[in-house]
Amino acid sequence: MDVRHAKPKVGSIVTIDRHDFLSGRYASEIYRLLVERSALVFPEMFLSDDEQLQFASSIGEVSLIGGSMALQNVTLDSSLSKVADYTRGAFYWHIDGANDLIPAKATMLSVRTLPEPGTGDTLIANTYAAYDDLPEQQKQALDGILVRHALEASQRYVNPTPSVSELTRWQSYPSQTHPLVWHHVHGRSSLLLGNTCFYVEGMELAEGNMLLARMMEWATQDQYVYRHTWREGDFVIFDNTGAMHRAADYSLNSKRLMRRTTLCGEEPVTATA
Ligand code: OGA
Ligand code: MN
């Protein structure tokens, strides 16, 4: 397995024999690397659905779609996805499953239809590195801060004036209160931010919004962000417990299509290690 770091603090490009990749023999090494680097790119893998599921199962438990082991389409094309309208929320930094009690462990994307050139990159920010680099005093100030996460918050970015029926649908999904700093069992800590952040618990709204904006600006500085420009066959995975991600703008009429697998979360968000 050959590993080339894309940037000092985030992202690695991995070249691996296809058979080794699928065998699961490197699974623990790949997962260790993922947690360290937040994002891994396996260029030009051209994985079939079955191959992607086989690899995903070697890293963790695949989230079921409607009760079965299947991949999900990520696209704005509503003929290919029933939740295409929610996909626009992915233009803003987020963590998959932040509204769940136990956020997803990792997300894996294979590109099927490329976006138009110059559009539709995927950006991934290493929130372990962002936390590590905070001044000690700020780390202490963040301990104990709790944030409410909800689908409503993320959907307001793309639809700021929901109807009562839209709001009712959004609010039917789970919402969650998580600590802003996630102290993981393995000993590292990450910032839990993103478009699902609704408000900071127990803080005046304006003050809480300022805190969230400051942390978001900090965590998405260029040094923490890997930007992937998709090429045919690429397979990209990101850690959902120590990274945020977003899609760079692409046309609302684009045929851009990803096939996605998500791994079930394993660790509830904890404010103490
Ligand atoms: C996702 C997602 C980003 C992208 O699939 O969860 O946010 O670039 N995708 O499509
Ligand atoms: Mn996402």
mmCIF file of C-alpha atoms and ligand atoms in Angstrom, residues 74 89-90 92 94-97 107 109 238 240 245-247 260, ligand 2:
data_model
loop_
_atom_site.group_PDB
_atom_site.id
_atom_site.type_symbol
_atom_site.label_atom_id
_atom_site.label_comp_id
_atom_site.label_asym_id
_atom_site.label_seq_id
_atom_site.Cartn_x
_atom_site.Cartn_y
_atom_site.Cartn_z
ATOM 1 C CA VAL A 74 -26.183 11.189 -3.955
ATOM 2 C CA GLY A 89 -27.795 20.929 2.281
ATOM 3 C CA ALA A 90 -24.463 19.237 1.425
ATOM 4 C CA TYR A 92 -22.576 23.603 3.498
ATOM 5 C CA HIS A 94 -21.546 19.184 7.844
ATOM 6 C CA ILE A 95 -21.055 15.823 9.509
ATOM 7 C CA ASP A 96 -23.223 12.916 8.324
ATOM 8 C CA GLY A 97 -25.460 11.676 11.120
ATOM 9 C CA THR A 107 -18.916 7.840 4.552
ATOM 10 C CA LEU A 109 -18.357 7.820 -2.188
ATOM 11 C CA PHE A 238 -14.019 10.306 5.078
ATOM 12 C CA ASN A 240 -17.437 11.352 10.154
ATOM 13 C CA HIS A 245 -17.292 17.797 4.551
ATOM 14 C CA ARG A 246 -19.188 19.686 1.893
ATOM 15 C CA ALA A 247 -19.733 19.735 -1.852
ATOM 16 C CA ARG A 260 -22.593 6.210 -1.247
HETATM 17 MN MN MN B 2 -22.653 14.485 3.773
#
